[in-house]
mmCIF file of C-alpha atoms in Angstrom:
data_model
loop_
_atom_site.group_PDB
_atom_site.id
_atom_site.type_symbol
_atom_site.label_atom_id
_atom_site.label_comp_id
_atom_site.label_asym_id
_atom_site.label_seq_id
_atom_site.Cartn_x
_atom_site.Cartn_y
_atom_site.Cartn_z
ATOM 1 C CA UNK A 1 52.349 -4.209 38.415
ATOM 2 C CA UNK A 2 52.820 -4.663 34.380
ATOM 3 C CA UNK A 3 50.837 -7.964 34.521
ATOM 4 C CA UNK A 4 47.983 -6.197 37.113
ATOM 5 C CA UNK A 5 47.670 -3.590 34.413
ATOM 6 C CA UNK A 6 47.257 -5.896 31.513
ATOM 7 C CA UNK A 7 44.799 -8.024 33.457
ATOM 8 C CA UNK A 8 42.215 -4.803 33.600
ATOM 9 C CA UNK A 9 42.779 -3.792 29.989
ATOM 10 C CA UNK A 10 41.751 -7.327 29.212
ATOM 11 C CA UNK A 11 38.781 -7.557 31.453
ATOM 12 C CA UNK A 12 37.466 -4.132 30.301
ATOM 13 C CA UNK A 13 38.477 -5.025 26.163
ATOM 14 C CA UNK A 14 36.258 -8.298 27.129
ATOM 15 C CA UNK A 15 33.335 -6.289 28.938
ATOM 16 C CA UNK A 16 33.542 -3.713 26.094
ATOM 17 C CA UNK A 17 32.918 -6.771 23.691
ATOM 18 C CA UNK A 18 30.138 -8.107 25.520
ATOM 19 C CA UNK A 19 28.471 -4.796 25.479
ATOM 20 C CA UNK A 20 29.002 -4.476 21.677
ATOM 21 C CA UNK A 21 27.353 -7.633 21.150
ATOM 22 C CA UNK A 22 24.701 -7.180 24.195
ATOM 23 C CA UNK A 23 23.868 -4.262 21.703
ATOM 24 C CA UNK A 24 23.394 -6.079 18.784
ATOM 25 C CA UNK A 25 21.513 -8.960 20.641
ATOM 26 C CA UNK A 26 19.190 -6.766 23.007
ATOM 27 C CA UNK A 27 18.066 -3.520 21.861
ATOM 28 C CA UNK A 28 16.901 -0.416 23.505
ATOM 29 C CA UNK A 29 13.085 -1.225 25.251
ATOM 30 C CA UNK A 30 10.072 0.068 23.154
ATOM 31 C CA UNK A 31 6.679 0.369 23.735
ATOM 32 C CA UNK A 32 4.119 0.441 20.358
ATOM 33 C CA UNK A 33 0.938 2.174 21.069
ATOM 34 C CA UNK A 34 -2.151 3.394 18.609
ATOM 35 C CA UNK A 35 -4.771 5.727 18.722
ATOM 36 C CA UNK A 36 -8.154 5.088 16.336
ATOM 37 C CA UNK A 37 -10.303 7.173 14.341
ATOM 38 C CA UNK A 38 -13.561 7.796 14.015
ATOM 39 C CA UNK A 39 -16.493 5.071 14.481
ATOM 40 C CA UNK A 40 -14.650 2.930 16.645
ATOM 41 C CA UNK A 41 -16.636 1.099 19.313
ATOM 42 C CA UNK A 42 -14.568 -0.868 21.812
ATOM 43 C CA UNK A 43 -15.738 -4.158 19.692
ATOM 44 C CA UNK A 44 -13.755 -2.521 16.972
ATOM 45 C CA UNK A 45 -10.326 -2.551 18.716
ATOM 46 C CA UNK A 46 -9.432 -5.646 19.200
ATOM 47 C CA UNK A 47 -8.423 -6.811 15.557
ATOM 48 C CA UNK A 48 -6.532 -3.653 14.541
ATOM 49 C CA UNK A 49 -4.267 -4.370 17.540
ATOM 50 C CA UNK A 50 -3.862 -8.010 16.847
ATOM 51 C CA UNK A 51 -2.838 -7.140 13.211
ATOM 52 C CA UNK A 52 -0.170 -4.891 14.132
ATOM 53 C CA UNK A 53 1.068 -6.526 16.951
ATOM 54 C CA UNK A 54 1.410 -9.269 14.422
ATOM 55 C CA UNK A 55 2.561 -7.392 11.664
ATOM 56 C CA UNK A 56 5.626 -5.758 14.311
ATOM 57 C CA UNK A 57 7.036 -8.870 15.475
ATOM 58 C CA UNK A 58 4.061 -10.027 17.905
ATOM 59 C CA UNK A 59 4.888 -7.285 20.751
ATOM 60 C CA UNK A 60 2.489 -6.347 22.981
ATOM 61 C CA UNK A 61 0.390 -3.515 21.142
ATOM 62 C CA UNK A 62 -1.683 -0.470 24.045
ATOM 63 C CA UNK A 63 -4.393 1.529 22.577
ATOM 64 C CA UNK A 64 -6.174 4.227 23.633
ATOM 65 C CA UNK A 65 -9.227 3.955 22.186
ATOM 66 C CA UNK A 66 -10.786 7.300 20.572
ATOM 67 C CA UNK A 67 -14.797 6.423 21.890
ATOM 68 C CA UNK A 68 -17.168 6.728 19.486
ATOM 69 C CA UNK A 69 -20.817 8.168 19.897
ATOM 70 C CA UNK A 70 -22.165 5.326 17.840
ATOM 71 C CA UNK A 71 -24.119 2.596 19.622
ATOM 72 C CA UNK A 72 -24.331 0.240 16.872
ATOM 73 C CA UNK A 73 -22.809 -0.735 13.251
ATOM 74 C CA UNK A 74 -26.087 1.110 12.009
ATOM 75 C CA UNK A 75 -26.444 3.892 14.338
ATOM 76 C CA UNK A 76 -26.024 6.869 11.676
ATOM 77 C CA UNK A 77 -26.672 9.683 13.966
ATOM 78 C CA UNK A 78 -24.184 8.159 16.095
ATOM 79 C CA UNK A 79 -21.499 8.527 12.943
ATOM 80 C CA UNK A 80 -22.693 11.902 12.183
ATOM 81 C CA UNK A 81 -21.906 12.869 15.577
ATOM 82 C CA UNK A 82 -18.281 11.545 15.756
ATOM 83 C CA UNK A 83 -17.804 13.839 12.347
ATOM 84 C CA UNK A 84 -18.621 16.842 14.287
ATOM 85 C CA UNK A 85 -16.495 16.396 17.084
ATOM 86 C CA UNK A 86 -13.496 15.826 14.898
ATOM 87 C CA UNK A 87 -14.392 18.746 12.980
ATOM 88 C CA UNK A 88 -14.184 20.458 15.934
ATOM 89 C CA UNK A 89 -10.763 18.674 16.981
ATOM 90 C CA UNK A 90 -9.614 20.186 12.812
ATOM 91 C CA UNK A 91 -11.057 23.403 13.247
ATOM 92 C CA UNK A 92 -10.863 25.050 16.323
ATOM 93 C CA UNK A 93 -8.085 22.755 17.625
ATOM 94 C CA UNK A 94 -10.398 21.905 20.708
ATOM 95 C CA UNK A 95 -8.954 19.903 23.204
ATOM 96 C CA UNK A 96 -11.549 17.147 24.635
ATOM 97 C CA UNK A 97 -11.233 14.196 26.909
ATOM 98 C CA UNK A 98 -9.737 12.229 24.405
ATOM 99 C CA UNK A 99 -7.187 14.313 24.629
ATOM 100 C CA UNK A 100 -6.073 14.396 27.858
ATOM 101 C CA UNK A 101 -6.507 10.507 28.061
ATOM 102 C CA UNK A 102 -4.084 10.091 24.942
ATOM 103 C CA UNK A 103 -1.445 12.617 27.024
ATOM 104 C CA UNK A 104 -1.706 10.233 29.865
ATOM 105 C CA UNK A 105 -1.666 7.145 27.736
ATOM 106 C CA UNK A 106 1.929 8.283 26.121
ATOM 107 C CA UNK A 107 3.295 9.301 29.558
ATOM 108 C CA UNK A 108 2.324 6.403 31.018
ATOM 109 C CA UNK A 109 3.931 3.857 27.899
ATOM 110 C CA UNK A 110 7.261 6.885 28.123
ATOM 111 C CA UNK A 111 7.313 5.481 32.080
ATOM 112 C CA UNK A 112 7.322 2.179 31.094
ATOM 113 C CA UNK A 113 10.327 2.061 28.066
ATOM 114 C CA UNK A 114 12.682 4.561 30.365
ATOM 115 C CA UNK A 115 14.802 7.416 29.852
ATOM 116 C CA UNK A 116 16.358 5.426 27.057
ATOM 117 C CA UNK A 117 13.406 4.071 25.979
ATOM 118 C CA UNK A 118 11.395 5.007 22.789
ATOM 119 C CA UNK A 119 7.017 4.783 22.267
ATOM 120 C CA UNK A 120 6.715 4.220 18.336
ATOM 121 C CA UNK A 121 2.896 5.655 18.225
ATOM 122 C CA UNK A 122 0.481 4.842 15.095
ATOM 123 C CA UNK A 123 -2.765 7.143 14.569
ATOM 124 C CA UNK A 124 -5.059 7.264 12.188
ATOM 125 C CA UNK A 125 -7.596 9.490 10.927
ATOM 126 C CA UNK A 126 -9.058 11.220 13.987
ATOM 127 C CA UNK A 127 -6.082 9.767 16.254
ATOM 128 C CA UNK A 128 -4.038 11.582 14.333
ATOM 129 C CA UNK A 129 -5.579 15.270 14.903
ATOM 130 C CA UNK A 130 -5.681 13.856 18.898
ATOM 131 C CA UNK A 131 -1.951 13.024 18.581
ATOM 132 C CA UNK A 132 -1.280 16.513 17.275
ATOM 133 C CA UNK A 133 -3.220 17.896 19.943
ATOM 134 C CA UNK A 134 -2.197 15.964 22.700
ATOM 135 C CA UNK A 135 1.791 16.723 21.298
ATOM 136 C CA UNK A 136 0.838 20.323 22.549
ATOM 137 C CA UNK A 137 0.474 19.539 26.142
ATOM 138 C CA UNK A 138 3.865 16.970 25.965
ATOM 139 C CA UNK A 139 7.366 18.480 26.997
ATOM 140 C CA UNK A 140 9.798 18.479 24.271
ATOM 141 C CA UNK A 141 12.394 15.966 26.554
ATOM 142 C CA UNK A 142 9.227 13.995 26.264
ATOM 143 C CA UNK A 143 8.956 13.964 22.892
ATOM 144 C CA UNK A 144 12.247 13.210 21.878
ATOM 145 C CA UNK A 145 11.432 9.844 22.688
ATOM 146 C CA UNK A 146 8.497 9.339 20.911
ATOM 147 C CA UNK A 147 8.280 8.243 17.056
ATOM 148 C CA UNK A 148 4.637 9.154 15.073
ATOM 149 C CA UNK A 149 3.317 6.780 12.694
ATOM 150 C CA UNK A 150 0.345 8.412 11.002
ATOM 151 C CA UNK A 151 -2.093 7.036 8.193
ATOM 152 C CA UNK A 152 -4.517 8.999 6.727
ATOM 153 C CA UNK A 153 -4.206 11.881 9.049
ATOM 154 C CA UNK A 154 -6.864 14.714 9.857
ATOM 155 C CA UNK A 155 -3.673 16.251 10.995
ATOM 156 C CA UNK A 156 -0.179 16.625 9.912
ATOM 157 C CA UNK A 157 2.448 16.110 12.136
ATOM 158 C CA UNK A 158 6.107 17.094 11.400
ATOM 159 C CA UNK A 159 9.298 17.267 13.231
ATOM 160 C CA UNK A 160 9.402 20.967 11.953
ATOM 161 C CA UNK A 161 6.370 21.660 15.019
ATOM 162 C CA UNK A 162 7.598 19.171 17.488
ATOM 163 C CA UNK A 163 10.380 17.417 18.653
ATOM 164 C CA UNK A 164 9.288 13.944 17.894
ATOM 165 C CA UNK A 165 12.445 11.126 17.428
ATOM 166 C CA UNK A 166 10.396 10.763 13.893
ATOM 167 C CA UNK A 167 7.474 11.544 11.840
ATOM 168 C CA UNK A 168 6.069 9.732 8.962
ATOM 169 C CA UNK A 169 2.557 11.077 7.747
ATOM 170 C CA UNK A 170 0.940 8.530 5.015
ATOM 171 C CA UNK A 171 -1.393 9.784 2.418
ATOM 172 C CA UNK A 172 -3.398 7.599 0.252
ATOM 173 C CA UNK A 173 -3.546 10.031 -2.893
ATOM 174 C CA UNK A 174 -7.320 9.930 -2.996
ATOM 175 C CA UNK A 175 -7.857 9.914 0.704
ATOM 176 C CA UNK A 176 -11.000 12.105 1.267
ATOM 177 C CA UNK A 177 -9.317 13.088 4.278
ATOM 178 C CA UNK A 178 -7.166 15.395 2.543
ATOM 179 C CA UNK A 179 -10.187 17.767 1.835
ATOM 180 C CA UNK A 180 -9.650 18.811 5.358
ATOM 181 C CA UNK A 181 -5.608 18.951 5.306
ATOM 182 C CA UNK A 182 -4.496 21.703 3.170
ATOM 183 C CA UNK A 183 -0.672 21.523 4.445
ATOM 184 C CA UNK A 184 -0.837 17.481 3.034
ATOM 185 C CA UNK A 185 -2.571 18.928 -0.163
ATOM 186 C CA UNK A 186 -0.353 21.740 -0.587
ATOM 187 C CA UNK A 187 2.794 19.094 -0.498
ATOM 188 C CA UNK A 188 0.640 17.199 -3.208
ATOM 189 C CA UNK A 189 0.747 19.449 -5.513
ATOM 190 C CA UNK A 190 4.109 21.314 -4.687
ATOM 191 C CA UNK A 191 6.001 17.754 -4.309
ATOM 192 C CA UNK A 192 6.989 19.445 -1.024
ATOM 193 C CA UNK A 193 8.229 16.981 1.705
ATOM 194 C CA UNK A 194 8.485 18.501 5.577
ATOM 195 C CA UNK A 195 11.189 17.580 7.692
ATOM 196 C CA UNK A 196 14.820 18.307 7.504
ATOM 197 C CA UNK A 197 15.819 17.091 4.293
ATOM 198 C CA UNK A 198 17.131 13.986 5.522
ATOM 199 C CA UNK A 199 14.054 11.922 5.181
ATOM 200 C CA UNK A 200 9.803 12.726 4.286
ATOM 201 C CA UNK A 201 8.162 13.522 6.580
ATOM 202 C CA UNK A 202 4.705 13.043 4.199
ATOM 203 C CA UNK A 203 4.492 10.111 2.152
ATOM 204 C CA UNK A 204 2.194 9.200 -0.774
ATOM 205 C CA UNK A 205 0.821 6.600 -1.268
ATOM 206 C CA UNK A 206 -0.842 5.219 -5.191
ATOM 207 C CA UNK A 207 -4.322 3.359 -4.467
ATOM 208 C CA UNK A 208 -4.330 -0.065 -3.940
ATOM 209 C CA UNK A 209 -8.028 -0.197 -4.473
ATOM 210 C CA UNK A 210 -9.591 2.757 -6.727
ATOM 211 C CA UNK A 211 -11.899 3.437 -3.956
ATOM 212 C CA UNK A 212 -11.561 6.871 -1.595
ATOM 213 C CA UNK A 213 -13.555 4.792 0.891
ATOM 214 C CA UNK A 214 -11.716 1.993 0.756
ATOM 215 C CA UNK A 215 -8.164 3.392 1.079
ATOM 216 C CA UNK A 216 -8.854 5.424 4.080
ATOM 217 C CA UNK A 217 -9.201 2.344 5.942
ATOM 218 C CA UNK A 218 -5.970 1.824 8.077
ATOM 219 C CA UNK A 219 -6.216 -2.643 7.252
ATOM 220 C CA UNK A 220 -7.286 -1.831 3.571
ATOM 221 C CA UNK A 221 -4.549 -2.467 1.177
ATOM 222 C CA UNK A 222 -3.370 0.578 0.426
ATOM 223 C CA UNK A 223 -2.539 1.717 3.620
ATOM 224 C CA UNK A 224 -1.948 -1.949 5.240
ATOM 225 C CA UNK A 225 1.183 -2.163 2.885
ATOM 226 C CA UNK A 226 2.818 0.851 4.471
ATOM 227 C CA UNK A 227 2.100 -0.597 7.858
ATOM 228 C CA UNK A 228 3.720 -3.454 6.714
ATOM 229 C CA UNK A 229 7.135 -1.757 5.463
ATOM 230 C CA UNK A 230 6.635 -0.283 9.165
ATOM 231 C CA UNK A 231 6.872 -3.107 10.827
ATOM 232 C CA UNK A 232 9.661 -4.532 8.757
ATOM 233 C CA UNK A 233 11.720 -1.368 9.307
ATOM 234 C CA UNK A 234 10.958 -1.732 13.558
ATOM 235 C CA UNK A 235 11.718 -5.687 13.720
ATOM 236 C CA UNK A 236 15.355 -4.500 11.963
ATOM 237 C CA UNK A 237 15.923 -1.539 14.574
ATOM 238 C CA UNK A 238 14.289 -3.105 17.917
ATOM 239 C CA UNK A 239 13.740 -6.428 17.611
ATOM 240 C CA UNK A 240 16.899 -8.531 18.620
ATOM 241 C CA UNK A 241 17.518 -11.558 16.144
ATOM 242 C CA UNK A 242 16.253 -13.841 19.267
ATOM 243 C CA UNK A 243 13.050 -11.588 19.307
ATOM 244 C CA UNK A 244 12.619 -11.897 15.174
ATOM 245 C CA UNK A 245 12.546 -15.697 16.079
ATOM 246 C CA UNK A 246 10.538 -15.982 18.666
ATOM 247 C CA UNK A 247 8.170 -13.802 16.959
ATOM 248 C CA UNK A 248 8.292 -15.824 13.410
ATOM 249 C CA UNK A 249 7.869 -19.746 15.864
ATOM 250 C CA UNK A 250 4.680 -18.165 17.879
ATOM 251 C CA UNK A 251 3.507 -15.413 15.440
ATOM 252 C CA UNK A 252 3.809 -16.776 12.275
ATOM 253 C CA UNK A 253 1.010 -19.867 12.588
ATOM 254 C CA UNK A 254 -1.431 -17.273 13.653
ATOM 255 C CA UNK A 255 -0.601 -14.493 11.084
ATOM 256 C CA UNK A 256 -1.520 -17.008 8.459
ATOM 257 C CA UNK A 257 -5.249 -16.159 9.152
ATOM 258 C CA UNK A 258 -4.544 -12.420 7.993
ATOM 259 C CA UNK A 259 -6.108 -13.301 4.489
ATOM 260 C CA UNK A 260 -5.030 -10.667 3.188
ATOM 261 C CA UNK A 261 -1.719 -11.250 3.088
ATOM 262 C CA UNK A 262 -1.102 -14.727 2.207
ATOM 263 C CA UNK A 263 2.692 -15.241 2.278
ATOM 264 C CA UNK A 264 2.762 -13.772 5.685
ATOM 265 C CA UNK A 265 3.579 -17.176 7.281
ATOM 266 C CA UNK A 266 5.729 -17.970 4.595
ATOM 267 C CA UNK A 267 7.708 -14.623 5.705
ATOM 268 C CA UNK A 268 7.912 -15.220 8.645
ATOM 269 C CA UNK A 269 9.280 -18.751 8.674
ATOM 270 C CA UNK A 270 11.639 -17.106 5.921
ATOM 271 C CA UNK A 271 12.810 -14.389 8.825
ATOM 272 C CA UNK A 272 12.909 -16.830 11.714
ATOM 273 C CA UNK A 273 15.998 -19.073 9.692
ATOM 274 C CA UNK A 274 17.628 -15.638 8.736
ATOM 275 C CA UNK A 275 17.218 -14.213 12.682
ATOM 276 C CA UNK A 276 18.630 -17.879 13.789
ATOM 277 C CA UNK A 277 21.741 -17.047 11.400
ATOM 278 C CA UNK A 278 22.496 -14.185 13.053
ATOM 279 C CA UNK A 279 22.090 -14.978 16.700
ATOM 280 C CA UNK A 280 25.017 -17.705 16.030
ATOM 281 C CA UNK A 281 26.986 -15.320 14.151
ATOM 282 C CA UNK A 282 26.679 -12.671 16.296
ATOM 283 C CA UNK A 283 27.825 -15.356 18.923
ATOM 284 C CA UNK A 284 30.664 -16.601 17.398
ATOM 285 C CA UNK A 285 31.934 -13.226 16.334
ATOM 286 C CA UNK A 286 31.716 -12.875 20.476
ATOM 287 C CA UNK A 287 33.777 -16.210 21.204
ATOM 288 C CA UNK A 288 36.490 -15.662 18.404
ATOM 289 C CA UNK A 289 36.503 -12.061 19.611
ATOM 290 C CA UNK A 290 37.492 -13.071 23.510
ATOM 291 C CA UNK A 291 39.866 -15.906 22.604
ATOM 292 C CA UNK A 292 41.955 -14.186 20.733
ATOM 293 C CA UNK A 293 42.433 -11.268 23.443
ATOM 294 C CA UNK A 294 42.387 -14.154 25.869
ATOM 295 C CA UNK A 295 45.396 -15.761 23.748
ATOM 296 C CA UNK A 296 47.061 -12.594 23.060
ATOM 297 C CA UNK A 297 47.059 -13.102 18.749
ATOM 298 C CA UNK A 298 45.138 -9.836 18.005
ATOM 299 C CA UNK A 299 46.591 -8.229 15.388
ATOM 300 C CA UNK A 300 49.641 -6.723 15.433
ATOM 301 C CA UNK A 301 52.265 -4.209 13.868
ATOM 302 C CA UNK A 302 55.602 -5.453 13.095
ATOM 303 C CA UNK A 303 57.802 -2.936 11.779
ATOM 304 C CA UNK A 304 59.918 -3.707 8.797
ATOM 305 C CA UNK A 305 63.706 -3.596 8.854
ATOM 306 C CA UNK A 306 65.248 -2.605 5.611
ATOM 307 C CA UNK A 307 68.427 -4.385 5.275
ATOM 308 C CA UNK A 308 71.724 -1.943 4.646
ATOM 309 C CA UNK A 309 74.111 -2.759 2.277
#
């Protein structure tokens, strides 16, 4: 009976190890998604989703693309008509198509991940005023699994409004956006952060550029090397060291086209050695780990007897 009993506790201190290091090894399932901004044509997609897909470890990236009324690079009227509607979206807090289709697209990537799942979601600009509107029509169980990533936001969104897992608002601190975000300004000038006190929930960022223009742009510089930090910060907390490599041997050639960002191969090559590093000592920690429950040497109190004279 004694050695039945001993058998179990060692086949459930060995499954409990596994587990530990399953852990470490293969995180929980995520799903990244992004929402655009204004003046996006379908055209325009396709390289904003290959840069962060890049830039997060080469996962698959899902947008729902926010259509735009232009026609053309040069279609003005087109432009001026996309700033209406998402003054509209600011203003009156109108709820469109694009909403409901962004509702359904987070649903859909919430289906996909699990119960234990989490969506990390990026918006910018107009996406992120169609994130905060579409975050009205979620449930908060659905929520709690989702993380916003905004840049540049015609809308902030805060954990204080909605049960989000996280919220990170980015501010260039000449964005011309902010003309049109008093709660963003009003932290500005206050040095007020939202959120619970345990982290911002609005961030500012110092120009990279000089140029309003230029800094609203999600791949400008400015904004580009928060997305980076992003990306860094989601590779540590859902990537698995196998998934860091695997991302550094296939991603890393083709990131060295981002011209922008020269030592991104160089990075990556530098990550895939360190994610190697820790596969095999996350490994070994397993096998020294079994063997010595296996062998019976864990470690052990001996009491000390005090000799009487």
């Amino acid at each position: 009976m004694r050695a039945l009993v001993s058998f179990y506790i060692l086949v459930a201190n060995a499954l409990w190890t596994a587990h530990s290091c399953y852990g470490k090894l293969l995180p929980r399932r995520t799903k990244l998604t992004w929402v655009n901004g204004i003046a996006h044509m379908p055209a325009h997609m396709s390289d904003p989703t290959f840069v962060i897909s890049t830039i997060f470890g080469g996962v698959k990236v899902d947008y729902c693309h926010n259509p735009s009324s232009m026609t053309s690079e040069s279609d003005y009227l087109g432009f001026v008509k996309d700033g209406i509607q998402a003054s509209t979206h600011v203003m009156m807090g109108r709820l469109t198509p694009e909403v409901d289709s962004l509702v359904e697209h987070l649903r859909d990537a919430l289906k996909q991940v699990g119960r234990n799942g989490r969506v990390i979601h990026i918006a910018h600009s107009q996406g992120s005023v169609i994130t905060w509107l579409a975050a009205k029509r979620l449930k908060p169980e659905e929520c709690k699994r989702i993380e916003i990533i905004s840049f540049g936001g015609a809308a902030t969104i805060c954990t204080s409004e909605f049960p989000f897992a996280r919220c990170i608002n980015y501010y260039s601190v000449n964005d011309p956006i902010l003309n049109v975000v008093p709660s963003a300004v009003k932290a500005l000038k206050s040095g007020f952060s939202f959120g619970d006190g345990m982290q911002q929930e609005i961030i500012f960022l110092a120009s990279r550029t000089g140029d309003p223009a230029t800094d609203h742009g999600l791949l400008n510089p400015t904004y580009l090397e928060a997305l980076v930090w992003e990306g860094q910060r989601y590779q540590s907390l859902f990537l698995s060291p196998l998934g860091q490599m695997a991302g550094a041997a296939f991603v890393g050639p083709l990131s060295s086209t981002v011209t922008w960002f020269p030592n991104f191969a160089y990075e990556m090559t530098r990550r895939a050695f360190i994610a190697m590093v820790r596969i095999f000592t996350l490994l070994w920690e397993l096998v020294q780990v079994t063997i010595t429950r296996l062998l019976g040497k864990g470690e052990r109190y001996d009491p000390i007897l005090l000799k009487t004279s």
